């Protein structure tokens, strides 16, 4: 349906409410994910790293990236990427090395300590995946549908930034 068609048939209020509900849900889910990771860290007695930094480690995995690539590849969504990288290097979770070609550019990768913590986070996510259908009633097909719509929303927002619409 076109934007004009939605306005003509009076459903723009419904679309707006659904959109606002989705925005609020996405924000709540992200905060809740951070709380889930924090709770797991409390059980594991991990107290030197925060959930945002943990997600950064999880998303980098075995890749070697620059700070700029973290956002462009979708490994890091927040602000203060330099601060979080610096803290992870200081705590021994990541190595960093200046590029020989461009001395301003720093490449980072996980240390053994970083990989060990990443494995604990991966185990948490694996446990969750194993009980999603039983406890939350979420099937593989349901997850595929959610991901399809979230990718469409991501593409739409990306197009808004590039002024396509």
JSON list of C-alpha atoms in Angstrom, two decimals:
[
{"chain": "A", "resi": 1, "resn": "UNK", "atom": "CA", "xyz": [0.00, 0.00, 0.00]},
{"chain": "A", "resi": 2, "resn": "UNK", "atom": "CA", "xyz": [1.31, 3.46, -0.81]},
{"chain": "A", "resi": 3, "resn": "UNK", "atom": "CA", "xyz": [1.57, 6.19, 1.79]},
{"chain": "A", "resi": 4, "resn": "UNK", "atom": "CA", "xyz": [-1.24, 8.05, 0.02]},
{"chain": "A", "resi": 5, "resn": "UNK", "atom": "CA", "xyz": [-3.39, 4.90, 0.04]},
{"chain": "A", "resi": 6, "resn": "UNK", "atom": "CA", "xyz": [-2.86, 4.46, 3.79]},
{"chain": "A", "resi": 7, "resn": "UNK", "atom": "CA", "xyz": [-3.92, 8.05, 4.40]},
{"chain": "A", "resi": 8, "resn": "UNK", "atom": "CA", "xyz": [-7.01, 7.74, 2.19]},
{"chain": "A", "resi": 9, "resn": "UNK", "atom": "CA", "xyz": [-8.32, 4.63, 3.90]},
{"chain": "A", "resi": 10, "resn": "UNK", "atom": "CA", "xyz": [-7.81, 6.06, 7.38]},
{"chain": "A", "resi": 11, "resn": "UNK", "atom": "CA", "xyz": [-5.29, 3.45, 8.54]},
{"chain": "A", "resi": 12, "resn": "UNK", "atom": "CA", "xyz": [-2.45, 5.95, 9.07]},
{"chain": "A", "resi": 13, "resn": "UNK", "atom": "CA", "xyz": [-3.32, 6.16, 12.76]},
{"chain": "A", "resi": 14, "resn": "UNK", "atom": "CA", "xyz": [-3.08, 2.37, 13.04]},
{"chain": "A", "resi": 15, "resn": "UNK", "atom": "CA", "xyz": [0.21, 2.31, 11.13]},
{"chain": "A", "resi": 16, "resn": "UNK", "atom": "CA", "xyz": [1.58, 5.10, 13.32]},
{"chain": "A", "resi": 17, "resn": "UNK", "atom": "CA", "xyz": [0.56, 3.31, 16.53]},
{"chain": "A", "resi": 18, "resn": "UNK", "atom": "CA", "xyz": [2.04, 0.03, 15.32]},
{"chain": "A", "resi": 19, "resn": "UNK", "atom": "CA", "xyz": [5.25, 1.79, 14.34]},
{"chain": "A", "resi": 20, "resn": "UNK", "atom": "CA", "xyz": [5.54, 3.55, 17.71]},
{"chain": "A", "resi": 21, "resn": "UNK", "atom": "CA", "xyz": [4.83, 0.28, 19.52]},
{"chain": "A", "resi": 22, "resn": "UNK", "atom": "CA", "xyz": [7.58, -1.41, 17.49]},
{"chain": "A", "resi": 23, "resn": "UNK", "atom": "CA", "xyz": [10.06, 1.37, 18.26]},
{"chain": "A", "resi": 24, "resn": "UNK", "atom": "CA", "xyz": [9.37, 1.11, 21.97]},
{"chain": "A", "resi": 25, "resn": "UNK", "atom": "CA", "xyz": [9.65, -2.69, 21.85]},
{"chain": "A", "resi": 26, "resn": "UNK", "atom": "CA", "xyz": [12.99, -2.61, 20.02]},
{"chain": "A", "resi": 27, "resn": "UNK", "atom": "CA", "xyz": [14.37, -0.21, 22.62]},
{"chain": "A", "resi": 28, "resn": "UNK", "atom": "CA", "xyz": [13.05, -2.29, 25.54]},
{"chain": "A", "resi": 29, "resn": "UNK", "atom": "CA", "xyz": [14.39, -5.51, 24.05]},
{"chain": "A", "resi": 30, "resn": "UNK", "atom": "CA", "xyz": [17.87, -4.07, 23.68]},
{"chain": "A", "resi": 31, "resn": "UNK", "atom": "CA", "xyz": [17.91, -2.89, 27.30]},
{"chain": "A", "resi": 32, "resn": "UNK", "atom": "CA", "xyz": [16.54, -6.25, 28.43]},
{"chain": "A", "resi": 33, "resn": "UNK", "atom": "CA", "xyz": [19.24, -8.11, 26.50]},
{"chain": "A", "resi": 34, "resn": "UNK", "atom": "CA", "xyz": [21.85, -6.04, 28.34]},
{"chain": "A", "resi": 35, "resn": "UNK", "atom": "CA", "xyz": [20.15, -6.96, 31.64]},
{"chain": "A", "resi": 36, "resn": "UNK", "atom": "CA", "xyz": [20.17, -10.67, 30.69]},
{"chain": "A", "resi": 37, "resn": "UNK", "atom": "CA", "xyz": [23.91, -10.49, 30.04]},
{"chain": "A", "resi": 38, "resn": "UNK", "atom": "CA", "xyz": [24.45, -8.56, 33.29]},
{"chain": "A", "resi": 39, "resn": "UNK", "atom": "CA", "xyz": [22.51, -11.22, 35.19]},
{"chain": "A", "resi": 40, "resn": "UNK", "atom": "CA", "xyz": [24.62, -13.97, 33.62]},
{"chain": "A", "resi": 41, "resn": "UNK", "atom": "CA", "xyz": [27.79, -12.09, 34.57]},
{"chain": "A", "resi": 42, "resn": "UNK", "atom": "CA", "xyz": [26.59, -11.86, 38.18]},
{"chain": "A", "resi": 43, "resn": "UNK", "atom": "CA", "xyz": [26.14, -15.66, 38.21]},
{"chain": "A", "resi": 44, "resn": "UNK", "atom": "CA", "xyz": [29.61, -16.12, 36.71]},
{"chain": "A", "resi": 45, "resn": "UNK", "atom": "CA", "xyz": [31.19, -13.49, 39.02]},
{"chain": "A", "resi": 46, "resn": "UNK", "atom": "CA", "xyz": [32.34, -11.45, 36.02]},
{"chain": "A", "resi": 47, "resn": "UNK", "atom": "CA", "xyz": [32.44, -7.86, 37.23]},
{"chain": "A", "resi": 48, "resn": "UNK", "atom": "CA", "xyz": [35.11, -6.02, 35.26]},
{"chain": "A", "resi": 49, "resn": "UNK", "atom": "CA", "xyz": [33.25, -5.83, 31.95]},
{"chain": "A", "resi": 50, "resn": "UNK", "atom": "CA", "xyz": [29.84, -4.38, 31.15]},
{"chain": "A", "resi": 51, "resn": "UNK", "atom": "CA", "xyz": [27.18, -5.93, 28.89]},
{"chain": "A", "resi": 52, "resn": "UNK", "atom": "CA", "xyz": [27.80, -3.46, 26.05]},
{"chain": "A", "resi": 53, "resn": "UNK", "atom": "CA", "xyz": [31.47, -4.42, 26.01]},
{"chain": "A", "resi": 54, "resn": "UNK", "atom": "CA", "xyz": [30.51, -8.10, 26.16]},
{"chain": "A", "resi": 55, "resn": "UNK", "atom": "CA", "xyz": [28.28, -7.76, 23.09]},
{"chain": "A", "resi": 56, "resn": "UNK", "atom": "CA", "xyz": [31.15, -6.05, 21.32]},
{"chain": "A", "resi": 57, "resn": "UNK", "atom": "CA", "xyz": [33.39, -9.04, 22.08]},
{"chain": "A", "resi": 58, "resn": "UNK", "atom": "CA", "xyz": [30.67, -11.46, 21.03]},
{"chain": "A", "resi": 59, "resn": "UNK", "atom": "CA", "xyz": [30.09, -9.72, 17.70]},
{"chain": "A", "resi": 60, "resn": "UNK", "atom": "CA", "xyz": [33.76, -9.35, 16.81]},
{"chain": "A", "resi": 61, "resn": "UNK", "atom": "CA", "xyz": [34.35, -13.08, 17.39]},
{"chain": "A", "resi": 62, "resn": "UNK", "atom": "CA", "xyz": [37.39, -14.19, 15.37]},
{"chain": "A", "resi": 63, "resn": "UNK", "atom": "CA", "xyz": [37.47, -11.14, 13.09]},
{"chain": "A", "resi": 64, "resn": "UNK", "atom": "CA", "xyz": [40.20, -8.51, 13.13]},
{"chain": "A", "resi": 65, "resn": "UNK", "atom": "CA", "xyz": [38.67, -5.08, 12.56]},
{"chain": "A", "resi": 66, "resn": "UNK", "atom": "CA", "xyz": [39.28, -1.37, 12.84]},
{"chain": "A", "resi": 67, "resn": "UNK", "atom": "CA", "xyz": [37.17, 0.84, 15.08]},
{"chain": "A", "resi": 68, "resn": "UNK", "atom": "CA", "xyz": [35.48, 2.27, 12.00]},
{"chain": "A", "resi": 69, "resn": "UNK", "atom": "CA", "xyz": [34.55, -1.19, 10.74]},
{"chain": "A", "resi": 70, "resn": "UNK", "atom": "CA", "xyz": [32.81, -2.04, 14.01]},
{"chain": "A", "resi": 71, "resn": "UNK", "atom": "CA", "xyz": [29.83, 0.14, 13.17]},
{"chain": "A", "resi": 72, "resn": "UNK", "atom": "CA", "xyz": [29.82, -0.41, 9.41]},
{"chain": "A", "resi": 73, "resn": "UNK", "atom": "CA", "xyz": [29.77, -4.20, 9.86]},
{"chain": "A", "resi": 74, "resn": "UNK", "atom": "CA", "xyz": [27.11, -4.00, 12.57]},
{"chain": "A", "resi": 75, "resn": "UNK", "atom": "CA", "xyz": [29.35, -5.29, 15.39]},
{"chain": "A", "resi": 76, "resn": "UNK", "atom": "CA", "xyz": [28.75, -2.23, 17.56]},
{"chain": "A", "resi": 77, "resn": "UNK", "atom": "CA", "xyz": [25.64, -0.07, 17.73]},
{"chain": "A", "resi": 78, "resn": "UNK", "atom": "CA", "xyz": [26.41, 2.37, 20.52]},
{"chain": "A", "resi": 79, "resn": "UNK", "atom": "CA", "xyz": [28.46, 5.48, 20.98]},
{"chain": "A", "resi": 80, "resn": "UNK", "atom": "CA", "xyz": [31.82, 5.64, 22.77]},
{"chain": "A", "resi": 81, "resn": "UNK", "atom": "CA", "xyz": [33.36, 2.88, 20.66]},
{"chain": "A", "resi": 82, "resn": "UNK", "atom": "CA", "xyz": [36.87, 4.22, 21.30]},
{"chain": "A", "resi": 83, "resn": "UNK", "atom": "CA", "xyz": [36.30, 4.25, 25.06]},
{"chain": "A", "resi": 84, "resn": "UNK", "atom": "CA", "xyz": [34.98, 0.68, 25.09]},
{"chain": "A", "resi": 85, "resn": "UNK", "atom": "CA", "xyz": [37.82, -0.59, 22.90]},
{"chain": "A", "resi": 86, "resn": "UNK", "atom": "CA", "xyz": [40.38, 1.13, 25.14]},
{"chain": "A", "resi": 87, "resn": "UNK", "atom": "CA", "xyz": [38.84, -0.47, 28.25]},
{"chain": "A", "resi": 88, "resn": "UNK", "atom": "CA", "xyz": [38.75, -3.93, 26.62]},
{"chain": "A", "resi": 89, "resn": "UNK", "atom": "CA", "xyz": [42.41, -3.60, 25.65]},
{"chain": "A", "resi": 90, "resn": "UNK", "atom": "CA", "xyz": [43.35, -2.40, 29.17]},
{"chain": "A", "resi": 91, "resn": "UNK", "atom": "CA", "xyz": [41.51, -5.36, 30.75]},
{"chain": "A", "resi": 92, "resn": "UNK", "atom": "CA", "xyz": [43.22, -7.83, 28.42]},
{"chain": "A", "resi": 93, "resn": "UNK", "atom": "CA", "xyz": [40.18, -8.89, 26.39]},
{"chain": "A", "resi": 94, "resn": "UNK", "atom": "CA", "xyz": [41.49, -7.46, 23.11]},
{"chain": "A", "resi": 95, "resn": "UNK", "atom": "CA", "xyz": [44.78, -6.87, 21.31]},
{"chain": "A", "resi": 96, "resn": "UNK", "atom": "CA", "xyz": [45.27, -3.71, 19.32]},
{"chain": "A", "resi": 97, "resn": "UNK", "atom": "CA", "xyz": [47.87, -2.93, 16.69]},
{"chain": "A", "resi": 98, "resn": "UNK", "atom": "CA", "xyz": [48.47, 0.18, 14.62]},
{"chain": "A", "resi": 99, "resn": "UNK", "atom": "CA", "xyz": [48.33, -0.29, 10.89]},
{"chain": "A", "resi": 100, "resn": "UNK", "atom": "CA", "xyz": [51.69, -0.16, 9.13]},
{"chain": "A", "resi": 101, "resn": "UNK", "atom": "CA", "xyz": [50.06, 1.66, 6.22]},
{"chain": "A", "resi": 102, "resn": "UNK", "atom": "CA", "xyz": [47.96, 4.22, 8.13]},
{"chain": "A", "resi": 103, "resn": "UNK", "atom": "CA", "xyz": [49.33, 4.91, 11.62]},
{"chain": "A", "resi": 104, "resn": "UNK", "atom": "CA", "xyz": [46.01, 6.51, 12.63]},
{"chain": "A", "resi": 105, "resn": "UNK", "atom": "CA", "xyz": [44.19, 3.22, 12.07]},
{"chain": "A", "resi": 106, "resn": "UNK", "atom": "CA", "xyz": [44.14, 0.59, 14.83]},
{"chain": "A", "resi": 107, "resn": "UNK", "atom": "CA", "xyz": [43.12, -3.02, 14.26]},
{"chain": "A", "resi": 108, "resn": "UNK", "atom": "CA", "xyz": [41.66, -5.02, 17.15]},
{"chain": "A", "resi": 109, "resn": "UNK", "atom": "CA", "xyz": [41.05, -8.70, 17.79]},
{"chain": "A", "resi": 110, "resn": "UNK", "atom": "CA", "xyz": [40.18, -10.85, 20.79]},
{"chain": "A", "resi": 111, "resn": "UNK", "atom": "CA", "xyz": [42.79, -12.25, 23.12]},
{"chain": "A", "resi": 112, "resn": "UNK", "atom": "CA", "xyz": [42.48, -15.70, 24.68]},
{"chain": "A", "resi": 113, "resn": "UNK", "atom": "CA", "xyz": [40.76, -14.02, 27.63]},
{"chain": "A", "resi": 114, "resn": "UNK", "atom": "CA", "xyz": [38.35, -12.29, 25.25]},
{"chain": "A", "resi": 115, "resn": "UNK", "atom": "CA", "xyz": [37.61, -15.53, 23.41]},
{"chain": "A", "resi": 116, "resn": "UNK", "atom": "CA", "xyz": [36.93, -17.30, 26.73]},
{"chain": "A", "resi": 117, "resn": "UNK", "atom": "CA", "xyz": [34.39, -14.65, 27.76]},
{"chain": "A", "resi": 118, "resn": "UNK", "atom": "CA", "xyz": [32.86, -14.70, 24.28]},
{"chain": "A", "resi": 119, "resn": "UNK", "atom": "CA", "xyz": [32.41, -18.47, 24.64]},
{"chain": "A", "resi": 120, "resn": "UNK", "atom": "CA", "xyz": [30.48, -17.92, 27.88]},
{"chain": "A", "resi": 121, "resn": "UNK", "atom": "CA", "xyz": [28.17, -15.45, 26.16]},
{"chain": "A", "resi": 122, "resn": "UNK", "atom": "CA", "xyz": [27.74, -17.85, 23.23]},
{"chain": "A", "resi": 123, "resn": "UNK", "atom": "CA", "xyz": [26.83, -20.58, 25.71]},
{"chain": "A", "resi": 124, "resn": "UNK", "atom": "CA", "xyz": [24.17, -18.30, 27.24]},
{"chain": "A", "resi": 125, "resn": "UNK", "atom": "CA", "xyz": [22.67, -17.64, 23.80]},
{"chain": "A", "resi": 126, "resn": "UNK", "atom": "CA", "xyz": [22.83, -21.37, 22.95]},
{"chain": "A", "resi": 127, "resn": "UNK", "atom": "CA", "xyz": [20.95, -22.23, 26.15]},
{"chain": "A", "resi": 128, "resn": "UNK", "atom": "CA", "xyz": [18.31, -19.62, 25.31]},
{"chain": "A", "resi": 129, "resn": "UNK", "atom": "CA", "xyz": [17.93, -20.94, 21.77]},
{"chain": "A", "resi": 130, "resn": "UNK", "atom": "CA", "xyz": [17.44, -24.43, 23.15]},
{"chain": "A", "resi": 131, "resn": "UNK", "atom": "CA", "xyz": [14.46, -23.43, 25.29]},
{"chain": "A", "resi": 132, "resn": "UNK", "atom": "CA", "xyz": [12.81, -20.74, 23.13]},
{"chain": "A", "resi": 133, "resn": "UNK", "atom": "CA", "xyz": [10.19, -23.05, 21.64]},
{"chain": "A", "resi": 134, "resn": "UNK", "atom": "CA", "xyz": [9.38, -24.75, 24.95]},
{"chain": "A", "resi": 135, "resn": "UNK", "atom": "CA", "xyz": [9.25, -21.77, 27.31]},
{"chain": "A", "resi": 136, "resn": "UNK", "atom": "CA", "xyz": [8.45, -18.85, 25.01]},
{"chain": "A", "resi": 137, "resn": "UNK", "atom": "CA", "xyz": [6.51, -20.59, 22.26]},
{"chain": "A", "resi": 138, "resn": "UNK", "atom": "CA", "xyz": [8.83, -19.18, 19.60]},
{"chain": "A", "resi": 139, "resn": "UNK", "atom": "CA", "xyz": [9.43, -21.43, 16.60]},
{"chain": "A", "resi": 140, "resn": "UNK", "atom": "CA", "xyz": [12.12, -21.28, 13.94]},
{"chain": "A", "resi": 141, "resn": "UNK", "atom": "CA", "xyz": [9.49, -20.01, 11.49]},
{"chain": "A", "resi": 142, "resn": "UNK", "atom": "CA", "xyz": [8.46, -17.32, 13.98]},
{"chain": "A", "resi": 143, "resn": "UNK", "atom": "CA", "xyz": [12.06, -16.16, 14.35]},
{"chain": "A", "resi": 144, "resn": "UNK", "atom": "CA", "xyz": [12.45, -16.10, 10.57]},
{"chain": "A", "resi": 145, "resn": "UNK", "atom": "CA", "xyz": [9.34, -13.90, 10.28]},
{"chain": "A", "resi": 146, "resn": "UNK", "atom": "CA", "xyz": [10.55, -11.51, 12.99]},
{"chain": "A", "resi": 147, "resn": "UNK", "atom": "CA", "xyz": [13.97, -11.28, 11.35]},
{"chain": "A", "resi": 148, "resn": "UNK", "atom": "CA", "xyz": [12.41, -10.65, 7.94]},
{"chain": "A", "resi": 149, "resn": "UNK", "atom": "CA", "xyz": [10.44, -7.69, 9.27]},
{"chain": "A", "resi": 150, "resn": "UNK", "atom": "CA", "xyz": [13.36, -6.34, 11.28]},
{"chain": "A", "resi": 151, "resn": "UNK", "atom": "CA", "xyz": [15.57, -6.47, 8.15]},
{"chain": "A", "resi": 152, "resn": "UNK", "atom": "CA", "xyz": [12.89, -4.58, 6.24]},
{"chain": "A", "resi": 153, "resn": "UNK", "atom": "CA", "xyz": [12.76, -1.96, 8.98]},
{"chain": "A", "resi": 154, "resn": "UNK", "atom": "CA", "xyz": [16.56, -1.74, 8.98]},
{"chain": "A", "resi": 155, "resn": "UNK", "atom": "CA", "xyz": [16.56, -1.24, 5.21]},
{"chain": "A", "resi": 156, "resn": "UNK", "atom": "CA", "xyz": [13.82, 1.40, 5.49]},
{"chain": "A", "resi": 157, "resn": "UNK", "atom": "CA", "xyz": [15.75, 3.35, 8.13]},
{"chain": "A", "resi": 158, "resn": "UNK", "atom": "CA", "xyz": [18.94, 3.07, 6.08]},
{"chain": "A", "resi": 159, "resn": "UNK", "atom": "CA", "xyz": [17.09, 4.48, 3.10]},
{"chain": "A", "resi": 160, "resn": "UNK", "atom": "CA", "xyz": [15.79, 7.34, 5.25]},
{"chain": "A", "resi": 161, "resn": "UNK", "atom": "CA", "xyz": [19.34, 8.25, 6.18]},
{"chain": "A", "resi": 162, "resn": "UNK", "atom": "CA", "xyz": [20.29, 8.23, 2.49]},
{"chain": "A", "resi": 163, "resn": "UNK", "atom": "CA", "xyz": [17.17, 10.29, 1.58]},
{"chain": "A", "resi": 164, "resn": "UNK", "atom": "CA", "xyz": [15.75, 7.65, -0.76]},
{"chain": "A", "resi": 165, "resn": "UNK", "atom": "CA", "xyz": [12.13, 8.25, 0.29]}
]
